[in-house]
PDB file of C-alpha atoms in Angstrom:
ATOM      1  CA  LEU A 947      80.582  94.913  88.157  1.00  0.00           C
ATOM      2  CA  PHE A 948      83.113  97.569  87.195  1.00  0.00           C
ATOM      3  CA  ILE A 949      86.360  98.519  89.117  1.00  0.00           C
ATOM      4  CA  ILE A 950      87.106 101.882  87.613  1.00  0.00           C
ATOM      5  CA  LYS A 951      89.475 105.111  87.783  1.00  0.00           C
ATOM      6  CA  ASP A 952      89.118 108.214  86.114  1.00  0.00           C
ATOM      7  CA  LYS A 953      91.253 108.688  83.353  1.00  0.00           C
ATOM      8  CA  LYS A 954      92.104 112.329  83.900  1.00  0.00           C
ATOM      9  CA  ASP A 955      93.542 111.801  87.130  1.00  0.00           C
ATOM     10  CA  ARG A 956      95.535 108.215  86.868  1.00  0.00           C
ATOM     11  CA  LYS A 957      97.006 108.776  90.439  1.00  0.00           C
ATOM     12  CA  MET A 958      93.525 109.358  92.078  1.00  0.00           C
ATOM     13  CA  ASN A 959      93.238 106.933  94.827  1.00  0.00           C
ATOM     14  CA  LYS A 960      89.157 106.568  94.395  1.00  0.00           C
ATOM     15  CA  ASP A 961      88.008 103.585  92.629  1.00  0.00           C
ATOM     16  CA  TYR A 962      84.463 103.889  91.829  1.00  0.00           C
ATOM     17  CA  GLU A 963      82.264 100.611  90.990  1.00  0.00           C
ATOM     18  CA  LEU A 964      79.396 100.155  88.874  1.00  0.00           C
ATOM     19  CA  TYR A 965      76.923  97.467  88.697  1.00  0.00           C
ATOM     20  CA  ASP A 966      74.581  96.863  85.891  1.00  0.00           C
ATOM     21  CA  GLU A 967      71.970  94.786  87.384  1.00  0.00           C
ATOM     22  CA  ASN A 968      69.536  95.095  84.172  1.00  0.00           C
ATOM     23  CA  ASN A 969      72.006  94.064  81.779  1.00  0.00           C
ATOM     24  CA  PRO A 970      74.824  91.476  82.506  1.00  0.00           C
ATOM     25  CA  GLU A 971      76.384  91.701  79.146  1.00  0.00           C
ATOM     26  CA  HIS A 972      77.344  95.426  80.078  1.00  0.00           C
ATOM     27  CA  SER A 973      75.568  96.987  76.854  1.00  0.00           C
ATOM     28  CA  ASN A 974      73.876  99.707  78.699  1.00  0.00           C
ATOM     29  CA  PRO A 975      74.616 102.824  77.019  1.00  0.00           C
ATOM     30  CA  GLU A 976      75.276 104.991  80.198  1.00  0.00           C
ATOM     31  CA  LEU A 977      77.678 102.297  81.180  1.00  0.00           C
ATOM     32  CA  TYR A 978      79.750 102.876  78.051  1.00  0.00           C
ATOM     33  CA  GLU A 979      79.706 106.677  78.389  1.00  0.00           C
ATOM     34  CA  VAL A 980      81.468 106.145  81.828  1.00  0.00           C
ATOM     35  CA  MET A 981      83.561 103.839  80.241  1.00  0.00           C
ATOM     36  CA  GLU A 982      84.587 106.026  77.636  1.00  0.00           C
ATOM     37  CA  THR A 983      85.747 108.764  80.805  1.00  0.00           C
ATOM     38  CA  HIS A 984      87.253 106.183  82.711  1.00  0.00           C
ATOM     39  CA  GLU A 985      89.701 103.482  82.745  1.00  0.00           C
ATOM     40  CA  VAL A 986      88.111 100.013  83.389  1.00  0.00           C
ATOM     41  CA  LEU A 987      90.606  98.137  86.107  1.00  0.00           C
ATOM     42  CA  ASN A 988      88.451  95.077  86.470  1.00  0.00           C
ATOM     43  CA  VAL A 989      85.451  93.613  85.631  1.00  0.00           C
ATOM     44  CA  VAL A 990      83.831  91.019  88.311  1.00  0.00           C
ATOM     45  CA  THR A 991      80.983  89.073  88.205  1.00  0.00           C
ATOM     46  CA  VAL A 992      79.506  89.284  91.450  1.00  0.00           C
ATOM     47  CA  GLY A 993      76.026  87.751  91.286  1.00  0.00           C
ATOM     48  CA  THR A 994      73.196  90.227  93.187  1.00  0.00           C
ATOM     49  CA  ILE A 995      74.091  93.419  94.854  1.00  0.00           C
ATOM     50  CA  GLU A 996      72.835  91.457  97.992  1.00  0.00           C
ATOM     51  CA  GLU A 997      75.515  88.744  97.538  1.00  0.00           C
ATOM     52  CA  ASP A 998      77.965  91.784  96.529  1.00  0.00           C
ATOM     53  CA  MET A 999      77.129  93.599  99.836  1.00  0.00           C
ATOM     54  CA  LYS A1000      77.924  90.710 101.851  1.00  0.00           C
ATOM     55  CA  LYS A1001      81.798  90.712 100.755  1.00  0.00           C
ATOM     56  CA  ARG A1002      82.239  94.140 101.724  1.00  0.00           C
ATOM     57  CA  ASP A1003      84.048  95.461 104.863  1.00  0.00           C
ATOM     58  CA  PHE A1004      82.389  98.518 105.739  1.00  0.00           C
ATOM     59  CA  VAL A1005      78.793  99.484 105.476  1.00  0.00           C
ATOM     60  CA  ASN A1006      79.589 102.884 103.847  1.00  0.00           C
ATOM     61  CA  SER A1007      80.703 100.718 100.865  1.00  0.00           C
ATOM     62  CA  CYS A1008      77.384  99.002 100.162  1.00  0.00           C
ATOM     63  CA  ILE A1009      75.857 101.922  97.995  1.00  0.00           C
ATOM     64  CA  TYR A1010      75.068 100.871  94.766  1.00  0.00           C
ATOM     65  CA  TYR A1011      73.590 103.059  91.850  1.00  0.00           C
ATOM     66  CA  SER A1012      71.059 101.604  89.388  1.00  0.00           C
ATOM     67  CA  LEU A1013      71.641 102.512  85.721  1.00  0.00           C
ATOM     68  CA  LYS A1014      68.430 101.598  84.672  1.00  0.00           C
ATOM     69  CA  ASN A1015      66.316 103.474  87.359  1.00  0.00           C
ATOM     70  CA  GLU A1016      68.959 106.239  87.512  1.00  0.00           C
ATOM     71  CA  GLN A1017      68.615 105.882  91.623  1.00  0.00           C
ATOM     72  CA  LEU A1018      71.043 105.058  94.725  1.00  0.00           C
ATOM     73  CA  ILE A1019      70.233 101.351  96.193  1.00  0.00           C
ATOM     74  CA  ASP A1020      70.983 101.239  99.805  1.00  0.00           C
ATOM     75  CA  PRO A1021      70.037  97.422 100.676  1.00  0.00           C
ATOM     76  CA  SER A1022      71.105  97.392 103.960  1.00  0.00           C
ATOM     77  CA  GLY A1023      69.234 100.664 104.583  1.00  0.00           C
ATOM     78  CA  GLU A1024      72.077 101.942 106.653  1.00  0.00           C
ATOM     79  CA  ALA A1025      75.055 102.451 104.186  1.00  0.00           C
ATOM     80  CA  LEU A1026      73.629 106.115 102.822  1.00  0.00           C
ATOM     81  CA  LYS A1027      73.182 107.130 106.680  1.00  0.00           C
ATOM     82  CA  ASP A1028      76.556 105.995 107.694  1.00  0.00           C
ATOM     83  CA  CYS A1029      77.951 107.910 104.870  1.00  0.00           C
ATOM     84  CA  LEU A1030      76.044 111.261 105.855  1.00  0.00           C
ATOM     85  CA  GLU A1031      77.318 110.712 109.128  1.00  0.00           C
ATOM     86  CA  ASN A1032      80.759 109.446 108.471  1.00  0.00           C
ATOM     87  CA  ARG A1033      80.069 106.244 110.402  1.00  0.00           C
ATOM     88  CA  LEU A1034      82.306 103.310 110.171  1.00  0.00           C
ATOM     89  CA  ARG A1035      81.023  99.882 110.554  1.00  0.00           C
ATOM     90  CA  PHE A1036      82.018  96.558 109.459  1.00  0.00           C
ATOM     91  CA  VAL A1037      79.493  94.522 107.551  1.00  0.00           C
ATOM     92  CA  GLY A1038      78.281  91.731 109.609  1.00  0.00           C
ATOM     93  CA  ASN A1039      80.787  90.243 112.327  1.00  0.00           C
ATOM     94  CA  PRO A1040      83.971  92.151 112.421  1.00  0.00           C
ATOM     95  CA  LYS A1041      86.113  89.130 113.320  1.00  0.00           C
ATOM     96  CA  ASP A1042      84.708  87.213 110.553  1.00  0.00           C
ATOM     97  CA  ARG A1043      85.392  90.309 107.939  1.00  0.00           C
ATOM     98  CA  ILE A1044      89.044  90.750 109.382  1.00  0.00           C
ATOM     99  CA  LYS A1045      89.859  86.748 109.032  1.00  0.00           C
ATOM    100  CA  GLU A1046      88.424  86.701 105.604  1.00  0.00           C
ATOM    101  CA  ASP A1047      90.915  89.647 104.472  1.00  0.00           C
ATOM    102  CA  SER A1048      93.435  90.804 107.348  1.00  0.00           C
ATOM    103  CA  ALA A1049      94.247  94.105 105.399  1.00  0.00           C
ATOM    104  CA  ARG A1050      90.654  95.252 106.292  1.00  0.00           C
ATOM    105  CA  VAL A1051      92.121  96.275 109.788  1.00  0.00           C
ATOM    106  CA  PHE A1052      94.563  98.980 107.721  1.00  0.00           C
ATOM    107  CA  ARG A1053      91.835 100.101 105.378  1.00  0.00           C
ATOM    108  CA  GLY A1054      89.489 100.773 108.604  1.00  0.00           C
ATOM    109  CA  TYR A1055      92.243 102.900 110.035  1.00  0.00           C
ATOM    110  CA  LYS A1056      92.511 104.751 106.664  1.00  0.00           C
ATOM    111  CA  PHE A1057      88.725 105.619 106.965  1.00  0.00           C
ATOM    112  CA  ILE A1058      89.517 106.878 110.402  1.00  0.00           C
ATOM    113  CA  SER A1059      92.160 108.981 109.144  1.00  0.00           C
ATOM    114  CA  ARG A1060      89.833 110.808 106.751  1.00  0.00           C
ATOM    115  CA  GLY A1061      87.819 111.489 109.353  1.00  0.00           C
ATOM    116  CA  TRP A1062      85.498 108.955 109.610  1.00  0.00           C
ATOM    117  CA  LYS A1063      83.899 107.734 113.115  1.00  0.00           C
ATOM    118  CA  ALA A1064      84.425 104.033 114.094  1.00  0.00           C
ATOM    119  CA  ASP A1065      81.537 102.527 116.319  1.00  0.00           C
ATOM    120  CA  PRO A1066      82.644 101.306 119.191  1.00  0.00           C
ATOM    121  CA  LYS A1067      82.541  97.520 118.162  1.00  0.00           C
ATOM    122  CA  THR A1068      84.328  98.370 114.974  1.00  0.00           C
ATOM    123  CA  LEU A1069      87.196 100.453 117.066  1.00  0.00           C
ATOM    124  CA  ARG A1070      87.400  97.627 119.176  1.00  0.00           C
ATOM    125  CA  SER A1071      87.748  95.110 116.690  1.00  0.00           C
ATOM    126  CA  LEU A1072      90.497  97.288 114.825  1.00  0.00           C
ATOM    127  CA  ARG A1073      92.539  97.339 117.759  1.00  0.00           C
ATOM    128  CA  GLU A1074      92.009  93.740 119.012  1.00  0.00           C
ATOM    129  CA  ASN A1075      93.055  92.579 115.691  1.00  0.00           C
ATOM    130  CA  PHE A1076      95.795  94.637 114.683  1.00  0.00           C
ATOM    131  CA  GLU A1077      98.625  92.379 115.650  1.00  0.00           C
ATOM    132  CA  TYR A1078      96.916  89.658 113.768  1.00  0.00           C
ATOM    133  CA  ALA A1079      96.661  92.001 110.775  1.00  0.00           C
ATOM    134  CA  VAL A1080     100.296  92.926 110.534  1.00  0.00           C
ATOM    135  CA  LYS A1081     101.330  89.180 110.988  1.00  0.00           C
ATOM    136  CA  ASN A1082      98.756  88.214 108.332  1.00  0.00           C
ATOM    137  CA  THR A1083      99.110  90.691 105.373  1.00  0.00           C
ATOM    138  CA  ASN A1084     101.308  90.676 102.995  1.00  0.00           C
ATOM    139  CA  ALA A1085     104.392  93.708 103.493  1.00  0.00           C
ATOM    140  CA  THR A1086     103.310  95.574  99.961  1.00  0.00           C
ATOM    141  CA  ARG A1087      99.795  95.444 100.729  1.00  0.00           C
ATOM    142  CA  ILE A1088     100.434  97.021 104.189  1.00  0.00           C
ATOM    143  CA  MET A1089     102.789  99.792 102.896  1.00  0.00           C
ATOM    144  CA  LYS A1090     100.136 100.550 100.057  1.00  0.00           C
ATOM    145  CA  GLU A1091      97.450 100.905 102.615  1.00  0.00           C
ATOM    146  CA  PHE A1092      99.577 103.106 104.734  1.00  0.00           C
ATOM    147  CA  GLU A1093     100.720 105.222 101.539  1.00  0.00           C
ATOM    148  CA  LYS A1094      96.913 105.975 101.430  1.00  0.00           C
ATOM    149  CA  ILE A1095      96.615 106.882 104.984  1.00  0.00           C
ATOM    150  CA  ALA A1096      99.500 109.453 104.375  1.00  0.00           C
ATOM    151  CA  GLY A1097      97.872 110.323 101.172  1.00  0.00           C
ATOM    152  CA  LEU A1098     100.689 109.402  98.816  1.00  0.00           C
TER     153      LEU A1098
END
């Protein structure tokens, strides 16, 4: 899994992730082409797409692209639909996701500030866990999420 950022606009907030299921040694020529036009920020070994998906915060973050087949992969069967409908839902149990990383509460509000519609369960979890997130998230991380909300 590659976390990459566009070289042309280093201030861009978007990170793009590529997972090369065909070639764990990252020798796929298409991947190198992407790496030439983007800055590789981090390389992470995640195992399978299904294992990676379980670590995601929101379903809309569970879309993958196969370099081998040149196709989108939606192992949840719901991620693409959520993106098309701007729907925001936690992967799995919201309370578990927030306990794993309390900054997910702020990321949830960031999506909402950008027009995503949280389903009732997600919105309730964000509200119920806001105080927990404030107490359990590093101040620098909170500031970075609020800067993203503000478009800075």
